[in-house]
Short mmCIF file of C-alpha atoms in Angstrom, two decimals:
data_model
loop_
_atom_site.label_atom_id
_atom_site.label_comp_id
_atom_site.label_asym_id
_atom_site.label_seq_id
_atom_site.Cartn_x
_atom_site.Cartn_y
_atom_site.Cartn_z
CA LEU A 56 -11.05 -18.87 -22.20
CA ALA A 57 -8.39 -21.48 -22.08
CA GLY A 58 -8.59 -21.96 -18.38
CA LYS A 59 -5.41 -20.15 -17.71
CA PRO A 60 -5.06 -17.80 -14.77
CA GLU A 61 -5.94 -14.03 -15.43
CA GLN A 62 -2.90 -11.98 -16.49
CA PHE A 63 -4.15 -8.61 -15.94
CA GLU A 64 -2.90 -6.46 -13.25
CA PHE A 65 -4.98 -3.29 -12.44
CA TYR A 66 -3.33 -0.23 -10.84
CA THR A 67 -5.13 3.09 -9.86
CA GLY A 68 -4.00 6.03 -8.21
CA ALA A 69 -0.48 7.71 -7.80
CA CYS A 70 2.42 5.90 -9.30
CA SER A 71 6.30 7.11 -9.32
CA ALA A 72 8.96 6.49 -11.90
CA LEU A 73 10.48 3.99 -9.71
CA GLY A 74 7.09 2.26 -8.93
CA LEU A 75 6.40 2.14 -12.50
CA TYR A 76 9.83 0.36 -13.26
CA LYS A 77 8.97 -2.05 -10.63
CA THR A 78 5.33 -2.87 -11.90
CA LEU A 79 6.72 -3.17 -15.41
CA TYR A 80 9.27 -5.54 -14.14
CA ALA A 81 6.72 -7.73 -12.28
CA ASN A 82 4.67 -7.75 -15.42
CA ARG A 83 7.80 -8.27 -17.91
CA GLU A 84 6.84 -11.51 -19.40
CA ARG A 85 4.95 -12.11 -22.75
CA GLY A 86 1.23 -12.17 -22.19
CA ASN A 87 0.94 -10.18 -19.16
CA VAL A 88 -1.06 -6.90 -19.32
CA VAL A 89 -0.52 -3.86 -17.09
CA VAL A 90 -3.74 -1.70 -17.00
CA PHE A 91 -3.27 1.67 -15.44
CA ASP A 92 -6.56 3.29 -14.81
CA ASP A 93 -6.44 7.19 -13.76
CA CYS A 94 -2.83 7.11 -13.15
CA ASP A 95 -2.52 10.31 -14.85
CA LYS A 96 0.48 11.64 -13.07
CA VAL A 97 2.61 9.14 -15.03
CA LEU A 98 1.91 10.71 -18.01
CA PHE A 99 3.43 14.32 -16.69
CA ASP A 100 6.68 12.66 -15.27
CA GLU A 101 9.30 12.75 -17.85
CA ASN A 102 11.10 9.48 -16.14
CA CYS A 103 7.83 7.84 -16.50
CA LEU A 104 7.35 8.86 -20.07
CA ASN A 105 10.81 7.58 -21.01
CA LEU A 106 10.10 4.12 -19.16
CA LEU A 107 6.70 3.99 -21.08
CA LYS A 108 8.42 4.78 -24.66
CA GLY A 109 10.94 1.95 -23.77
CA ALA A 110 8.10 -0.47 -22.82
CA LEU A 111 6.01 0.39 -25.75
CA ASP A 112 8.81 0.54 -28.43
CA THR A 113 8.28 -1.27 -31.66
CA LYS A 114 11.78 -3.14 -31.46
CA GLU A 115 11.61 -7.03 -31.08
CA LYS A 116 13.67 -6.48 -27.63
CA ARG A 117 12.48 -3.69 -25.32
CA LYS A 118 15.19 -3.12 -22.57
CA LEU A 119 14.22 -1.00 -19.68
CA SER A 120 16.93 0.41 -17.32
CA TRP A 121 17.21 2.06 -14.03
CA LEU A 122 20.46 3.84 -13.51
CA THR A 123 20.21 5.45 -10.46
CA GLN A 124 21.14 3.88 -7.26
CA SER A 125 18.01 2.42 -5.54
CA ALA A 126 17.88 0.83 -2.10
CA ALA A 127 14.41 -0.50 -2.79
CA LEU A 128 15.38 -2.35 -5.91
CA GLU A 129 18.33 -3.83 -3.89
CA LYS A 130 16.21 -4.99 -1.13
CA GLU A 131 13.51 -6.40 -3.86
CA ASP A 132 16.36 -7.91 -5.83
CA ILE A 133 15.08 -6.28 -8.66
CA PRO A 134 17.80 -5.93 -11.59
CA THR A 135 18.72 -2.52 -12.88
CA SER A 136 17.72 -3.63 -16.43
CA PHE A 137 15.56 -6.03 -18.08
CA TYR A 138 13.62 -6.95 -21.28
CA PHE A 139 9.91 -6.27 -21.12
CA SER A 140 7.62 -8.34 -23.45
CA GLY A 141 4.40 -7.57 -21.92
CA SER A 142 1.78 -5.15 -22.66
CA VAL A 143 0.56 -1.84 -21.20
CA ILE A 144 -3.00 -0.29 -21.38
CA PHE A 145 -3.80 3.27 -20.07
CA LEU A 146 -7.41 4.45 -19.22
CA THR A 147 -7.42 8.07 -18.84
CA ASN A 148 -9.98 10.94 -19.12
CA LEU A 149 -7.15 13.42 -20.14
CA LYS A 150 -7.84 15.06 -23.65
CA PHE A 151 -4.32 14.80 -25.22
CA ASP A 152 -5.12 17.60 -27.73
CA ASN A 153 -5.44 19.98 -24.79
CA ILE A 154 -2.00 19.51 -23.44
CA LYS A 155 -0.51 22.69 -23.33
CA ASN A 156 3.24 21.97 -22.08
CA GLU A 157 5.05 21.28 -25.53
CA LYS A 158 7.74 19.23 -23.83
CA THR A 159 4.98 16.80 -22.42
CA LYS A 160 3.02 16.88 -25.65
CA ALA A 161 5.98 15.82 -27.43
CA HIS A 162 6.42 12.85 -24.99
CA LEU A 163 2.82 11.74 -25.37
CA GLY A 164 3.03 12.01 -29.11
CA ALA A 165 5.85 9.45 -29.06
CA ILE A 166 3.93 7.12 -27.08
CA MET A 167 0.74 7.64 -29.19
CA SER A 168 3.09 6.68 -32.12
CA ARG A 169 3.91 3.28 -30.20
CA ALA A 170 0.52 2.58 -29.21
CA HIS A 171 -2.96 1.98 -30.42
CA TYR A 172 -4.99 5.04 -29.34
CA LEU A 173 -8.73 4.81 -28.99
CA ASP A 174 -10.74 8.19 -28.40
CA LEU A 175 -13.90 7.13 -26.59
CA ARG A 176 -14.59 10.74 -25.55
CA LEU A 177 -18.60 11.47 -25.41
CA ASP A 178 -18.63 15.16 -25.62
CA THR A 179 -22.45 15.58 -26.21
CA ARG A 180 -25.01 15.37 -23.85
CA ARG A 181 -26.94 13.21 -26.26
CA GLU A 182 -24.04 10.89 -26.55
CA GLN A 183 -23.49 10.72 -22.61
CA VAL A 184 -27.26 9.97 -22.08
CA LEU A 185 -27.24 7.18 -24.89
CA ARG A 186 -24.12 5.61 -23.10
CA ILE A 187 -25.89 5.71 -19.75
CA LYS A 188 -29.09 3.95 -21.23
CA GLN A 189 -26.77 1.21 -22.71
CA VAL A 190 -24.80 0.53 -19.46
CA VAL A 191 -28.12 0.61 -17.46
CA SER A 192 -29.90 -1.98 -19.99
CA ALA A 193 -26.67 -4.09 -19.55
CA GLY A 194 -27.46 -4.47 -15.61
CA MET A 195 -25.78 -1.77 -13.97
CA LEU A 196 -28.69 -1.13 -11.57
CA ASP A 197 -29.51 -4.90 -11.16
CA LYS A 198 -28.22 -4.86 -7.42
CA TYR A 199 -31.17 -2.47 -6.43
CA ASN A 200 -33.72 -4.95 -7.54
CA LEU A 201 -35.72 -2.02 -9.20
CA SER A 202 -38.57 -2.64 -11.27
CA GLU A 203 -38.43 -1.69 -15.04
CA TYR A 204 -40.78 1.23 -14.51
CA GLU A 205 -38.53 2.37 -11.60
CA LYS A 206 -35.28 2.10 -14.00
CA ASN A 207 -36.96 3.84 -16.66
CA SER A 208 -38.02 6.55 -14.47
CA ILE A 209 -34.48 7.17 -13.41
CA LEU A 210 -33.32 7.37 -17.23
CA ASP A 211 -36.25 9.63 -17.93
CA TRP A 212 -35.18 12.04 -14.96
CA VAL A 213 -31.62 12.14 -16.36
CA GLN A 214 -32.51 12.68 -19.99
CA ASP A 215 -35.18 15.49 -19.00
CA ASN A 216 -32.58 17.20 -16.60
CA SER A 217 -29.26 16.39 -18.32
CA GLU A 218 -28.59 20.13 -19.20
CA TYR A 219 -28.86 21.17 -15.62
CA LEU A 220 -26.78 18.62 -13.59
CA HIS A 221 -23.77 19.27 -11.81
CA GLU A 222 -22.51 16.02 -13.56
CA LEU A 223 -23.83 14.00 -16.24
CA SER A 224 -22.25 10.50 -15.83
CA LEU A 225 -22.78 6.99 -14.69
CA ARG A 226 -22.12 8.17 -11.15
CA THR A 227 -25.09 10.25 -11.45
CA VAL A 228 -27.37 7.20 -12.25
CA ILE A 229 -25.94 5.44 -9.14
CA LYS A 230 -26.93 8.44 -7.02
CA LEU A 231 -30.34 8.49 -8.20
CA ALA A 232 -30.77 4.91 -7.58
CA ASP A 233 -29.47 5.21 -4.01
CA LEU A 234 -31.83 8.23 -3.54
CA MET A 235 -34.83 6.02 -4.98
CA ALA A 236 -33.83 3.26 -2.61
CA ILE A 237 -33.78 5.50 0.40
CA SER A 238 -36.86 7.42 -0.40
CA PRO A 239 -39.06 6.15 -3.12
CA ASN A 240 -41.76 8.78 -2.73
CA THR A 241 -39.16 12.08 -2.52
CA TRP A 242 -36.03 10.91 -4.63
CA GLN A 243 -36.82 13.54 -7.32
CA ASP A 244 -36.96 16.24 -5.10
CA ASP A 245 -33.80 14.99 -3.48
CA ALA A 246 -31.92 14.59 -6.67
CA ARG A 247 -33.20 18.34 -7.72
CA TYR A 248 -31.42 19.55 -4.53
CA THR A 249 -28.34 17.52 -4.50
CA LEU A 250 -27.57 16.91 -8.17
CA MET A 251 -28.51 20.49 -9.52
CA PRO A 252 -26.84 23.83 -9.05
CA ASP A 253 -29.03 26.10 -6.75
CA GLY A 254 -31.20 23.02 -6.15
CA GLY A 255 -32.68 23.23 -9.51
CA ARG A 256 -34.11 26.81 -8.96
CA LYS A 257 -32.47 27.86 -12.34
CA LYS A 258 -34.49 25.14 -14.15
CA ASN A 259 -37.55 26.03 -12.50
CA TYR A 260 -37.43 29.65 -13.55
CA ARG A 261 -36.57 28.74 -17.12
CA MET A 262 -39.60 26.47 -17.26
CA ALA A 263 -41.65 29.10 -15.87
CA GLU A 264 -40.48 31.63 -18.61
CA GLN A 265 -41.35 28.68 -21.36
CA ASN A 266 -44.66 27.90 -19.78
CA PRO A 267 -46.27 31.32 -18.29
CA VAL A 268 -49.38 30.90 -16.30
#
């Protein structure tokens, strides 16, 4: 908004403790934000968790250290300790309540006490369908140049079949839009065979029971 360059850095995938240390160093200045998306391995590595606890501490000065000799740090001229003044955001599908390992759970609890924890889980089919409709209405399918009727047909299909799908998510909607773009006349049959267990035969059986001829 102020015309300044973006200060967000996004990271997705695997990350080692050393990689995390280097990432935090690169984004150590105040105002920098590191966003980890689906880097769940970090949350199960004790060294990573200790680094995160230091980076997210409530102290005015947050000092991080790497006291193990590292050729990688020497090569990149990264010091073995520095003060971190940036911010960290974690995006994960993990349900912290379901973590069984007590040691990991204690570490995660310490991190949660240092951070703002926002639970955006959509646990019911109704909540998931409503979220899908919201994102589609915001323009998620605009690149397909579909008519409003076609978009609504996809949403209706998702809602009618939500109970029987392999997965109910935004990715499902993308797959449906792809199928409609490829084959407008048979996309529903194609979706039934590719997005439902047993090609949707279980659904047909239940419908037959409910509506006997």
